[in-house]
Coordinates of C-alpha atoms in Angstrom, one line a residue:
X1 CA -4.6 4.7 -2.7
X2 CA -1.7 6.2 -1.2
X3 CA -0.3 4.8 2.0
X4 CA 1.7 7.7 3.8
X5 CA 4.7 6.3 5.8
X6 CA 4.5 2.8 4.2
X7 CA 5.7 3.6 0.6
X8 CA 9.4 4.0 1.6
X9 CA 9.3 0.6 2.5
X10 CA 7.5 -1.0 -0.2
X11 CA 9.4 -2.3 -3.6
X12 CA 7.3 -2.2 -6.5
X13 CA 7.8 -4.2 -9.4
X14 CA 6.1 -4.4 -12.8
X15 CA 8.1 -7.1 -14.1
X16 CA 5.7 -9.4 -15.9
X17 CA 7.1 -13.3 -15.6
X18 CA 6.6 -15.9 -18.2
X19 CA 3.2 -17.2 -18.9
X20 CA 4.2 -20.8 -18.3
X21 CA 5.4 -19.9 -15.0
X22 CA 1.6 -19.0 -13.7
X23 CA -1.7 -20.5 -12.7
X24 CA -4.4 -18.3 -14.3
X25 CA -8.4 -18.3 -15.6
X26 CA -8.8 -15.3 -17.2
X27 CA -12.3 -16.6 -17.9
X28 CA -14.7 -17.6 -14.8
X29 CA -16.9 -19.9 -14.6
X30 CA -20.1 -19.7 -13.1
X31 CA -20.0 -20.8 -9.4
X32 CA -22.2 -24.3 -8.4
X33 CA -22.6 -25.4 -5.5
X34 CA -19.4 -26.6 -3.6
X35 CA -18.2 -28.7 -0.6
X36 CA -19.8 -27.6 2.8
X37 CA -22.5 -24.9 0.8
X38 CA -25.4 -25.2 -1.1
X39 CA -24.7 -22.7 -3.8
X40 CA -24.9 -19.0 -3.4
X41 CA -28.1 -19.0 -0.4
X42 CA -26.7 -15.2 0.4
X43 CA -27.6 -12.9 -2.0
X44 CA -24.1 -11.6 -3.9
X45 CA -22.7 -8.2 -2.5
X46 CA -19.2 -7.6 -3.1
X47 CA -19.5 -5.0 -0.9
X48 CA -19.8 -7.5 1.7
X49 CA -16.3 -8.5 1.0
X50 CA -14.7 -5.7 2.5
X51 CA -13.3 -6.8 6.0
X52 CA -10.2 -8.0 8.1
X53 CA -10.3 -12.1 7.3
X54 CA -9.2 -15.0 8.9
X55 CA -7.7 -17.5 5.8
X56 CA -9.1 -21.3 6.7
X57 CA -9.0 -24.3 4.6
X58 CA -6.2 -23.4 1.8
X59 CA -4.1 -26.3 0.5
X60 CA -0.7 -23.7 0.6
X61 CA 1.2 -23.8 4.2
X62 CA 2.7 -20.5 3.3
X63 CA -0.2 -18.7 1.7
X64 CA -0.9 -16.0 4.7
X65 CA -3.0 -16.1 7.8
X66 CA -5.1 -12.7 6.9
X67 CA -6.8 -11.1 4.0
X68 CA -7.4 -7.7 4.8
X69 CA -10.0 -6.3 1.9
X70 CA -10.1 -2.9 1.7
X71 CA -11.3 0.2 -0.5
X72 CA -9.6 -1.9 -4.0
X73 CA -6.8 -2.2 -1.5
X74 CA -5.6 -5.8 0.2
X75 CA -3.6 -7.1 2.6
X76 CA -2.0 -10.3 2.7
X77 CA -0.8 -10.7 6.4
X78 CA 2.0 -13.8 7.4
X79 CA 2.3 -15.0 5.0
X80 CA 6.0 -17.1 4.7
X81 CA 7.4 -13.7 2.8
X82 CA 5.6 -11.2 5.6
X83 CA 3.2 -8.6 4.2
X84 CA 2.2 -8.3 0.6
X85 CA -0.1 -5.8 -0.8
X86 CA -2.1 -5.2 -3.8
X87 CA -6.0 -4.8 -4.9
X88 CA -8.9 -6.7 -5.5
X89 CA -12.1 -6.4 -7.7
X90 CA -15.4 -8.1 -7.0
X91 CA -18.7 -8.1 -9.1
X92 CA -22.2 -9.0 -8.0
X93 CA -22.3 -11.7 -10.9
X94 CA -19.6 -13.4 -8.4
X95 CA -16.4 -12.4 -10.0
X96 CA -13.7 -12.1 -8.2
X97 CA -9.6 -10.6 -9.0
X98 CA -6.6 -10.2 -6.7
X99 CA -3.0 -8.9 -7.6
X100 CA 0.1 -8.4 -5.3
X101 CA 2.7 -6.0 -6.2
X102 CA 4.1 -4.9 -3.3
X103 CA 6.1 -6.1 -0.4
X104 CA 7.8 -5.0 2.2
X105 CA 11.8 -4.4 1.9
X106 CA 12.9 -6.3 4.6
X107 CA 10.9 -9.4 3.9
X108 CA 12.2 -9.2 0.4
X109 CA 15.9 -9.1 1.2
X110 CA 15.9 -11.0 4.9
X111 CA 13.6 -14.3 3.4
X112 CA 15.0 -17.0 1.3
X113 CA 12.8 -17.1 -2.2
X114 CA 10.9 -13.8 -1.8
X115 CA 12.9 -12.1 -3.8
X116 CA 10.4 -11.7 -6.4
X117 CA 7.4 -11.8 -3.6
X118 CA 6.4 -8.3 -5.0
X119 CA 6.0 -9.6 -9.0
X120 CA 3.8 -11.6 -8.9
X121 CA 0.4 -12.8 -7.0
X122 CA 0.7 -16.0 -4.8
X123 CA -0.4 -18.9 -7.0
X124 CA -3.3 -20.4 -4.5
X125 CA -4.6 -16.3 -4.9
X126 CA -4.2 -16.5 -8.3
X127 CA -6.3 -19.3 -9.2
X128 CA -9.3 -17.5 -7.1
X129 CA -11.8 -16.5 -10.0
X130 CA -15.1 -16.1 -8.1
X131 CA -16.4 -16.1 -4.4
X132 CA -20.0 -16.7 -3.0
X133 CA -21.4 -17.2 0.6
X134 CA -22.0 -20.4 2.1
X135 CA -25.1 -20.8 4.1
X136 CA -23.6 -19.2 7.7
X137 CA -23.1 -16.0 5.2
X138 CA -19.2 -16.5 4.9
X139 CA -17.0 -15.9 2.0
X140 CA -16.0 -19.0 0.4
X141 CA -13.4 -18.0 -2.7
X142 CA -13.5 -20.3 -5.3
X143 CA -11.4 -21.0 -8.7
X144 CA -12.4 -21.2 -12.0
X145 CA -14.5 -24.8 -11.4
X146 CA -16.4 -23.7 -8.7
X147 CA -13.8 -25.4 -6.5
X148 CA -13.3 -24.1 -2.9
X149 CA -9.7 -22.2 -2.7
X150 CA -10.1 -20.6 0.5
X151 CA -12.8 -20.1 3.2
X152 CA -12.8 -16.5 5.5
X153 CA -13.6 -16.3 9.0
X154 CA -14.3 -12.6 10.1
X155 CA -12.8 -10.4 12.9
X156 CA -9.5 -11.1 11.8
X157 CA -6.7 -8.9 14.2
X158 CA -3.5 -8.1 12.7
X159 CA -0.5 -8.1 15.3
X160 CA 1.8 -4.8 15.0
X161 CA 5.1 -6.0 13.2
X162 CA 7.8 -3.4 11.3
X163 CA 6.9 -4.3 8.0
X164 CA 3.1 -4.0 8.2
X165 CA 1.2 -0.2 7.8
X166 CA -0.8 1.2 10.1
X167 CA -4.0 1.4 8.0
X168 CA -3.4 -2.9 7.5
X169 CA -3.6 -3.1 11.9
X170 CA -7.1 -1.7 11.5
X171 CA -10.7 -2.8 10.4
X172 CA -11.7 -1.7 6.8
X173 CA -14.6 0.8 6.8
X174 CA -17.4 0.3 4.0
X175 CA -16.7 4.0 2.5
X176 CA -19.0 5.5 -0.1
X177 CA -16.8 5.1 -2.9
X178 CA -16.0 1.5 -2.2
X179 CA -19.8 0.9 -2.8
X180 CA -19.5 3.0 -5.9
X181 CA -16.7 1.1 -6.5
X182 CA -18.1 -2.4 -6.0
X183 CA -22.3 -0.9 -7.4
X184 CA -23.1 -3.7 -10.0
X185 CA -23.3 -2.6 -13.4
X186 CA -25.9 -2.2 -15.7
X187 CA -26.7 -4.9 -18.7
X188 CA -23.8 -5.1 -21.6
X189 CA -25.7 -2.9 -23.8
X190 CA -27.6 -5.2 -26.8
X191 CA -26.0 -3.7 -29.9
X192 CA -22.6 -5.1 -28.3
X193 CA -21.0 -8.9 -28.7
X194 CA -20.0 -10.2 -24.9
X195 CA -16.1 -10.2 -24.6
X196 CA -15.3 -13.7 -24.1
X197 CA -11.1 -14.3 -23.0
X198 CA -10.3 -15.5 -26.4
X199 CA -11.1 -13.2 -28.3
X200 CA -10.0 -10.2 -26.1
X201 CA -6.1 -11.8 -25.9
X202 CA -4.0 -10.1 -28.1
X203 CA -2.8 -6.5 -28.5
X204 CA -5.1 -4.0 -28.9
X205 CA -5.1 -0.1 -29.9
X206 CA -6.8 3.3 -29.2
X207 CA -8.6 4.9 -32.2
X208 CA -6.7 8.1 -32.3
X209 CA -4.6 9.8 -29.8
X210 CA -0.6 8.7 -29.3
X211 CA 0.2 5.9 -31.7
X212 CA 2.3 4.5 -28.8
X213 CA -0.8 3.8 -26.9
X214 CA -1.9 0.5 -26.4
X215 CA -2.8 -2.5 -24.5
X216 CA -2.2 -6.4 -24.3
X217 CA -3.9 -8.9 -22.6
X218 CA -2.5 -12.1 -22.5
X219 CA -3.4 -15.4 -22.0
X220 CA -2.3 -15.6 -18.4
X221 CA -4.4 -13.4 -17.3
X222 CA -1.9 -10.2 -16.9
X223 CA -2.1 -7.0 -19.2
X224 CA 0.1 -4.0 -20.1
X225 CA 0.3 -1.2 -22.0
X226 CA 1.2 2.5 -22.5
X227 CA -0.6 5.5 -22.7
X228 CA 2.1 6.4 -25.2
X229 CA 4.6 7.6 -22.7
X230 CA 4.2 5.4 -19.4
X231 CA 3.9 2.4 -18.8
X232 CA 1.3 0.6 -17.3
X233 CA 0.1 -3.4 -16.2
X234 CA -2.1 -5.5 -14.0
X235 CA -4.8 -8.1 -13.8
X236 CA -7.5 -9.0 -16.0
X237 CA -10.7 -11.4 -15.8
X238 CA -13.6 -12.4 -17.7
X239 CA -17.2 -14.0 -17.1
X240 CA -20.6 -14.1 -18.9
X241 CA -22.5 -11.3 -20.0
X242 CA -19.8 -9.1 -20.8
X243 CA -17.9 -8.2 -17.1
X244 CA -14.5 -7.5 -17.5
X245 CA -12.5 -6.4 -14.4
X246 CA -8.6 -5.3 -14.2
X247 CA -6.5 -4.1 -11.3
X248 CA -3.6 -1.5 -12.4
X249 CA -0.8 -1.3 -10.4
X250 CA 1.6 1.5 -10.3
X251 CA 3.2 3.9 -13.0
X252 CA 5.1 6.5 -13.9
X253 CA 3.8 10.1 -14.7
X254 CA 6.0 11.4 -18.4
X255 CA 3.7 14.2 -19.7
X256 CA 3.4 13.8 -23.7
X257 CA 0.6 15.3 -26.4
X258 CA -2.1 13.3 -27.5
X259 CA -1.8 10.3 -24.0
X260 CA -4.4 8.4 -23.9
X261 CA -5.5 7.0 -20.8
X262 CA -5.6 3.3 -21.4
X263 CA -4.9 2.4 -17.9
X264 CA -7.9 4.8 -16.6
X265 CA -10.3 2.7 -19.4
X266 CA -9.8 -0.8 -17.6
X267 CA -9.8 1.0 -14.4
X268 CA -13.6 2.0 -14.4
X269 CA -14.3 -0.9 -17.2
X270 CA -17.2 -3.1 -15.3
X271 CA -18.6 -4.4 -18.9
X272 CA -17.1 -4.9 -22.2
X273 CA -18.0 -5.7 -25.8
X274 CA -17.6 -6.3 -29.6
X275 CA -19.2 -3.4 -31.8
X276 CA -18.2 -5.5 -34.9
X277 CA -13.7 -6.0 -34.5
X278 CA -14.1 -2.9 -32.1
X279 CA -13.1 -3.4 -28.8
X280 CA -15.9 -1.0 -26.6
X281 CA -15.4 -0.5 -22.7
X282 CA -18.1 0.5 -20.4
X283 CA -18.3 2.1 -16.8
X284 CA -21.1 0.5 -13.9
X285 CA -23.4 3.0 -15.3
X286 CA -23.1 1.8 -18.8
X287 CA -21.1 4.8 -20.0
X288 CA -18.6 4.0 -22.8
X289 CA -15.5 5.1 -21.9
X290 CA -13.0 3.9 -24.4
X291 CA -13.0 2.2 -27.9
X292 CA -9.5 -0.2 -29.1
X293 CA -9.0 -1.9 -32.6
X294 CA -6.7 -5.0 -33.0
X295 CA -3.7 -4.8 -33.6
X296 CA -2.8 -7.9 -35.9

């Protein structure tokens, strides 16, 4: 989603950092009951997510005071490097995916250690896995051992500051492609194996088109790949019966014969699967929209 008169000021960076260096699940597990709730008593709607948030309860000083959830966009307002941005994916199974890859310039170069505040997702935000709603109906996001990360408190009201955009000052609207976006997806289809994390980590390859194409997911949690010309990276996550979701963040746009649109798979892939050692990627409605072998 393109932010008009915010761009100029964001730095972008795809630069994947070590794996040792992060906190990741890949894989979720299914939310119990936690601290303060008694399981998920509010029925899961992702769509329910979307809002301007008040951030209680999380263990890092620094981690923000607002998480603004948009249309697959987010906002993470004051947090100790100023505003970072990104996406977000939610499922009705409880699944839940964040990545930051923007910032603003000024907070990159005026802030001791945010220099790299645009590469990679805040580590209390990357643990998230999975949310649910606690008995007064609020989020509660949680990591991968049904653990409470976070708690959010609604009617959250961003302050005007130079390095926020205008959009990220106002309340989200529930638009209908966010609830297309965010529908839940019909049942990994029988014929198929669930995808579990360890078997989908490695590098994997189109059937035909561009033999440059190509995507890995490692064990992290992070993917990237090509479509044989650009390339391309983001988020992954995991969780029973086959859901798979990804955020993409930006790329470049070099034409070339025979692309194939890897990034645009894991973009619209709600469910995935094993057809035997084939990799098979589904839509919410169940349509298949891409098919990768292994590559070793």
């Amino acid at each position: 989603m393109v932010r008009q008169g915010y761009l100029a000021t964001l730095v972008v960076v795809g630069v994947l950092l070590a794996a040792c260096s992060r906190q990741s699940h890949p894989e979720r597990a299914n939310p119990q009951p936690t601290s303060g709730t008694s399981g998920p008593v509010v029925p899961l709607a992702p769509t329910s997510l979307i809002g301007s948030w008040t951030i209680v309860d999380v263990a890092d000083p620094g981690a923000g005071t607002i998480l603004r959830l948009a249309d697959r966009d987010l906002d993470l307002i004051g947090s100790r490097c100023g505003t970072l941005g990104g996406s977000w994916r939610a499922s009705s199974d409880g699944t839940f995916l964040a990545d930051i890859f923007t910032a603003a310039t000024a907070a990159v170069e005026g802030i001791p250690g945010c220099a790299k505040a645009s590469q990679e997702t805040p580590g209390w935000l990357r643990r998230v896995t999975a949310y649910q709603f606690d008995r007064a109906g609020l989020p509660v996001l949680l990591d991968a051992r049904a653990q409470p990360v976070a708690r959010l408190i609604p009617g959250a009201t961003p302050t005007p500051e130079p390095d926020k955009a205008d959009d990220a000052l106002e309340p989200p609207v529930l638009t209908d492609e966010a609830r297309r976006a965010l529908t839940p997806a019909v049942a990994l289809p029988g014929r198929l194996v669930p995808v579990d994390r360890h078997r989908l980590t490695g590098r994997w390859v189109p059937l035909s088109g561009h033999r440059a194409a190509y995507v890995t997911f490692t064990a992290d949690g992070e993917w990237h790949g090509s479509d044989g010309c650009n390339d391309e990276s983001g988020r992954w996550i995991t969780a029973t019966s086959g859901t798979l979701l990804t955020t993409t963040r930006g790329t470049t746009l070099v034409f070339c014969a025979d692309s194939v649109s890897v990034g645009g798979w894991l973009t619209t892939a709600r469910r995935a699967g094993f057809d035997g050692h084939i990799l098979v990627l589904l839509d919410a409605q169940g349509t298949e929209t891409g098919r990768l072998l292994p590559a070793n």
